[in-house]
Amino acid sequence: MSYDPTLFSVRSVAAERVYPLRSAVLLDGHSESCRFHGDDEASTLHLAVYQNERIVAVSTICREALRGATSDTQWRLRGVAVESEWRGHGLGRLLVNMCLDHVQKEGGQLAWCTARESARTFYESLEFVASAPPFTLPSRGDARFYEMHHVMPGGHGARATL
Ligand SMILES: CC(C)(COP(=O)(O)OP(=O)(O)OC[C@H]1O[C@@H](n2cnc3c(N)ncnc32)[C@H](O)[C@@H]1OP(=O)(O)O)[C@@H](O)C(=O)NCCC(=O)NCCS
């Protein structure tokens, strides 16, 4: 389903606005770990989808190079979360595309994210590619994650910038 602008509105918000849904959906409610590196940078964009003045979906995009890289044209997509009852309404796709628009506007060449296995197909539908095997994170038990890359139009991708 695609996003219905008569039901929802999207706003650029302060970091604090995305924390509650970020914690609830992605961090099992652990609010102490909901602040990410880069959240307070001036170039970072936090987006929230409102439905009747309630935030039902959030995402963040911040300038961050891939591990081992020094590029300032790489951006990290973080905290993409849609409240369970509003999934399948095109909100995730809308937010990721708006984050990619921000990267494009800022002259970025690559957007990347750490995707949980259950979201891999979602990101693939948005032209993110996992080029390496999955990995686990010490804080997240057996859950498997993929580093996924989206080369911006005119960008050079990860390999060229490492
Ligand atoms: C993953 C998530 C962000 C998707 O948001 P959403 O608003 O439900 O997704 P959309 O409605 O925009 O769907 C966009 C497309 O992705 C597909 N899709 C959505 N979630 C999917 C999933 N988990 N697996 C496979 N495909 C999925 C949809 O079918 C749709 O495809 P279509 O356009 O061909 O119909 C949402 O399910 C969520 O918050 N999940 C829990 C947190 C999470 O995993 N976040 C990602 C961080 S790694």
Tab-separated table of C-alpha atoms and ligand atoms in Angstrom:
chain	number	residue	atom	x	y	z
A	1	MET	CA	0.000	0.000	0.000
A	2	SER	CA	1.298	3.491	-0.646
A	3	TYR	CA	1.300	6.366	1.819
A	4	ASP	CA	-2.009	8.271	2.138
A	5	PRO	CA	-1.265	11.976	2.790
A	6	THR	CA	-4.815	12.559	4.034
A	7	LEU	CA	-4.193	10.202	6.977
A	8	PHE	CA	-0.627	11.156	7.883
A	9	SER	CA	1.736	14.118	7.920
A	10	VAL	CA	5.530	13.980	7.957
A	11	ARG	CA	7.637	16.467	9.879
A	12	SER	CA	11.288	17.114	10.509
A	13	VAL	CA	11.607	16.935	14.302
A	14	ALA	CA	14.117	17.268	17.147
A	15	ALA	CA	15.967	14.085	18.139
A	16	GLU	CA	13.991	13.761	21.386
A	17	ARG	CA	10.783	13.254	19.410
A	18	VAL	CA	11.995	10.050	17.753
A	19	TYR	CA	13.349	8.421	20.911
A	20	PRO	CA	10.131	6.919	22.322
A	21	LEU	CA	9.196	4.977	19.174
A	22	ARG	CA	12.836	4.121	18.469
A	23	SER	CA	13.098	2.566	21.937
A	24	ALA	CA	9.752	0.804	21.815
A	25	VAL	CA	10.118	-0.769	18.359
A	26	LEU	CA	13.855	-1.325	17.987
A	27	LEU	CA	15.274	-1.580	21.491
A	28	ASP	CA	12.662	-3.571	23.384
A	29	GLY	CA	11.754	-0.441	25.332
A	30	HIS	CA	15.307	0.148	26.594
A	31	SER	CA	15.300	3.935	26.509
A	32	GLU	CA	18.809	4.229	27.993
A	33	SER	CA	20.373	3.108	24.684
A	34	CYS	CA	18.100	5.087	22.367
A	35	ARG	CA	20.531	7.961	21.724
A	36	PHE	CA	22.755	7.289	18.746
A	37	HIS	CA	26.065	8.847	17.789
A	38	GLY	CA	25.300	11.709	15.393
A	39	ASP	CA	21.776	12.383	16.672
A	40	ASP	CA	22.652	15.942	17.645
A	41	GLU	CA	24.729	16.887	14.596
A	42	ALA	CA	23.380	19.867	12.656
A	43	SER	CA	23.369	17.896	9.392
A	44	THR	CA	21.320	15.023	10.860
A	45	LEU	CA	17.684	14.713	9.831
A	46	HIS	CA	15.072	13.173	12.126
A	47	LEU	CA	11.676	12.503	10.582
A	48	ALA	CA	8.394	11.622	12.239
A	49	VAL	CA	5.089	10.578	10.700
A	50	TYR	CA	2.104	11.897	12.637
A	51	GLN	CA	-1.363	10.426	12.666
A	52	ASN	CA	-3.740	12.670	14.613
A	53	GLU	CA	-0.814	14.342	16.428
A	54	ARG	CA	0.594	10.956	17.483
A	55	ILE	CA	3.946	9.809	16.147
A	56	VAL	CA	3.501	6.447	14.408
A	57	ALA	CA	6.771	6.146	12.447
A	58	VAL	CA	10.290	7.600	12.697
A	59	SER	CA	13.648	7.552	10.946
A	60	THR	CA	17.008	9.278	11.160
A	61	ILE	CA	19.792	9.912	8.655
A	62	CYS	CA	23.190	11.190	9.758
A	63	ARG	CA	26.558	11.738	8.141
A	64	GLU	CA	28.718	8.737	9.119
A	65	ALA	CA	31.399	6.934	7.144
A	66	LEU	CA	31.491	3.165	6.895
A	67	ARG	CA	33.879	1.439	9.259
A	68	GLY	CA	37.429	1.973	8.009
A	69	ALA	CA	36.463	4.838	5.704
A	70	THR	CA	37.051	8.556	6.120
A	71	SER	CA	34.584	9.825	3.534
A	72	ASP	CA	32.232	12.669	4.380
A	73	THR	CA	29.871	11.646	1.577
A	74	GLN	CA	28.574	8.549	3.361
A	75	TRP	CA	25.391	8.695	5.386
A	76	ARG	CA	23.935	6.227	7.854
A	77	LEU	CA	20.244	5.457	8.015
A	78	ARG	CA	19.186	4.664	11.568
A	79	GLY	CA	16.177	4.015	13.725
A	80	VAL	CA	13.633	3.245	11.013
A	81	ALA	CA	10.599	2.192	13.011
A	82	VAL	CA	6.885	1.982	12.275
A	83	GLU	CA	4.343	1.257	14.993
A	84	SER	CA	3.044	-2.256	14.456
A	85	GLU	CA	-0.563	-1.279	13.728
A	86	TRP	CA	0.540	1.125	10.966
A	87	ARG	CA	2.895	-1.193	9.095
A	88	GLY	CA	2.131	-1.873	5.451
A	89	HIS	CA	0.847	1.664	4.800
A	90	GLY	CA	3.943	2.779	2.931
A	91	LEU	CA	5.316	4.777	5.870
A	92	GLY	CA	8.659	2.972	6.048
A	93	ARG	CA	9.208	3.407	2.330
A	94	LEU	CA	8.243	7.089	2.535
A	95	LEU	CA	10.652	7.770	5.398
A	96	VAL	CA	13.594	5.975	3.798
A	97	ASN	CA	12.998	7.792	0.514
A	98	MET	CA	12.860	11.136	2.314
A	99	CYS	CA	16.133	10.305	4.075
A	100	LEU	CA	17.687	9.432	0.716
A	101	ASP	CA	16.447	12.762	-0.662
A	102	HIS	CA	18.297	14.460	2.202
A	103	VAL	CA	21.499	12.576	1.325
A	104	GLN	CA	21.110	13.593	-2.308
A	105	LYS	CA	20.554	17.227	-1.378
A	106	GLU	CA	23.683	17.186	0.803
A	107	GLY	CA	25.786	15.758	-2.021
A	108	GLY	CA	26.122	12.318	-0.441
A	109	GLN	CA	27.269	9.353	-2.533
A	110	LEU	CA	26.293	6.423	-0.369
A	111	ALA	CA	23.662	5.636	2.241
A	112	TRP	CA	24.114	2.583	4.447
A	113	CYS	CA	22.388	0.876	7.340
A	114	THR	CA	22.655	-2.084	9.655
A	115	ALA	CA	19.534	-4.065	8.873
A	116	ARG	CA	18.070	-6.805	10.993
A	117	GLU	CA	17.398	-9.974	9.033
A	118	SER	CA	13.614	-9.458	9.172
A	119	ALA	CA	13.956	-6.074	7.431
A	120	ARG	CA	16.387	-7.177	4.735
A	121	THR	CA	13.732	-7.597	2.035
A	122	PHE	CA	12.240	-4.217	2.936
A	123	TYR	CA	15.601	-2.534	2.307
A	124	GLU	CA	16.181	-4.553	-0.855
A	125	SER	CA	12.896	-3.160	-2.179
A	126	LEU	CA	14.467	0.282	-1.691
A	127	GLU	CA	17.604	-0.685	-3.623
A	128	PHE	CA	19.851	-1.357	-0.664
A	129	VAL	CA	22.236	-4.260	-1.217
A	130	ALA	CA	23.940	-6.500	1.332
A	131	SER	CA	27.386	-7.273	-0.026
A	132	ALA	CA	28.745	-9.285	2.907
A	133	PRO	CA	27.529	-12.181	5.065
A	134	PRO	CA	25.372	-11.413	8.118
A	135	PHE	CA	26.913	-10.776	11.519
A	136	THR	CA	25.776	-10.680	15.144
A	137	LEU	CA	26.125	-7.860	17.659
A	138	PRO	CA	27.323	-8.498	21.234
A	139	SER	CA	24.328	-6.672	22.710
A	140	ARG	CA	21.717	-8.397	20.529
A	141	GLY	CA	22.093	-12.117	21.191
A	142	ASP	CA	21.735	-14.411	18.168
A	143	ALA	CA	19.964	-11.857	15.966
A	144	ARG	CA	21.603	-11.546	12.561
A	145	PHE	CA	22.262	-8.208	10.885
A	146	TYR	CA	23.381	-7.137	7.427
A	147	GLU	CA	25.325	-4.049	6.468
A	148	MET	CA	23.387	-2.740	3.472
A	149	HIS	CA	24.411	-0.068	0.973
A	150	HIS	CA	22.459	2.200	-1.335
A	151	VAL	CA	24.533	3.985	-3.949
A	152	MET	CA	23.127	7.424	-4.695
A	153	PRO	CA	22.619	8.408	-8.336
A	154	GLY	CA	26.026	9.570	-9.517
A	155	GLY	CA	27.678	8.073	-6.406
A	156	HIS	CA	30.625	5.695	-6.371
A	157	GLY	CA	29.491	3.214	-3.729
A	158	ALA	CA	31.416	1.772	-0.831
A	159	ARG	CA	34.265	0.014	-2.591
A	160	ALA	CA	35.557	3.141	-4.294
A	161	THR	CA	35.571	5.209	-1.122
A	162	LEU	CA	37.072	2.763	1.391
B	1	LIG	C1	10.568	-2.724	8.405
B	1	LIG	C2	9.551	-1.584	8.558
B	1	LIG	C3	10.294	-0.290	8.850
B	1	LIG	C4	8.759	-1.458	7.254
B	1	LIG	O1	7.866	-0.366	7.371
B	1	LIG	P1	6.429	-0.385	6.681
B	1	LIG	O2	5.856	0.964	6.801
B	1	LIG	O3	5.620	-1.501	7.200
B	1	LIG	O4	6.826	-0.707	5.158
B	1	LIG	P2	6.094	-0.183	3.846
B	1	LIG	O5	4.613	-0.284	4.039
B	1	LIG	O6	6.635	1.152	3.489
B	1	LIG	O7	6.552	-1.268	2.798
B	1	LIG	C5	7.412	-0.982	1.718
B	1	LIG	C6	7.664	-2.280	0.976
B	1	LIG	O8	8.454	-3.162	1.758
B	1	LIG	C7	7.760	-4.395	1.976
B	1	LIG	N1	8.019	-4.767	3.360
B	1	LIG	C8	7.732	-4.045	4.449
B	1	LIG	N2	8.166	-4.684	5.566
B	1	LIG	C9	8.721	-5.835	5.132
B	1	LIG	C10	9.357	-6.914	5.799
B	1	LIG	N3	9.522	-6.938	7.124
B	1	LIG	N4	9.817	-7.919	5.040
B	1	LIG	C11	9.671	-7.902	3.703
B	1	LIG	N5	9.087	-6.898	3.011
B	1	LIG	C12	8.625	-5.888	3.734
B	1	LIG	C13	6.305	-4.069	1.761
B	1	LIG	O9	5.594	-5.200	1.335
B	1	LIG	C14	6.385	-3.040	0.665
B	1	LIG	O10	6.571	-3.634	-0.601
B	1	LIG	P3	5.578	-3.271	-1.814
B	1	LIG	O11	5.719	-1.787	-2.021
B	1	LIG	O12	6.104	-4.107	-2.932
B	1	LIG	O13	4.223	-3.632	-1.338
B	1	LIG	C15	8.532	-1.889	9.697
B	1	LIG	O14	7.952	-3.146	9.452
B	1	LIG	C16	9.117	-1.887	11.086
B	1	LIG	O15	9.159	-0.855	11.754
B	1	LIG	N6	9.585	-3.080	11.532
B	1	LIG	C17	10.155	-3.224	12.862
B	1	LIG	C18	11.452	-2.426	13.015
B	1	LIG	C19	12.466	-2.703	11.931
B	1	LIG	O16	12.737	-3.839	11.566
B	1	LIG	N7	13.061	-1.604	11.435
B	1	LIG	C20	14.123	-1.673	10.485
B	1	LIG	C21	15.389	-1.429	11.246
B	1	LIG	S1	16.660	-2.537	10.765
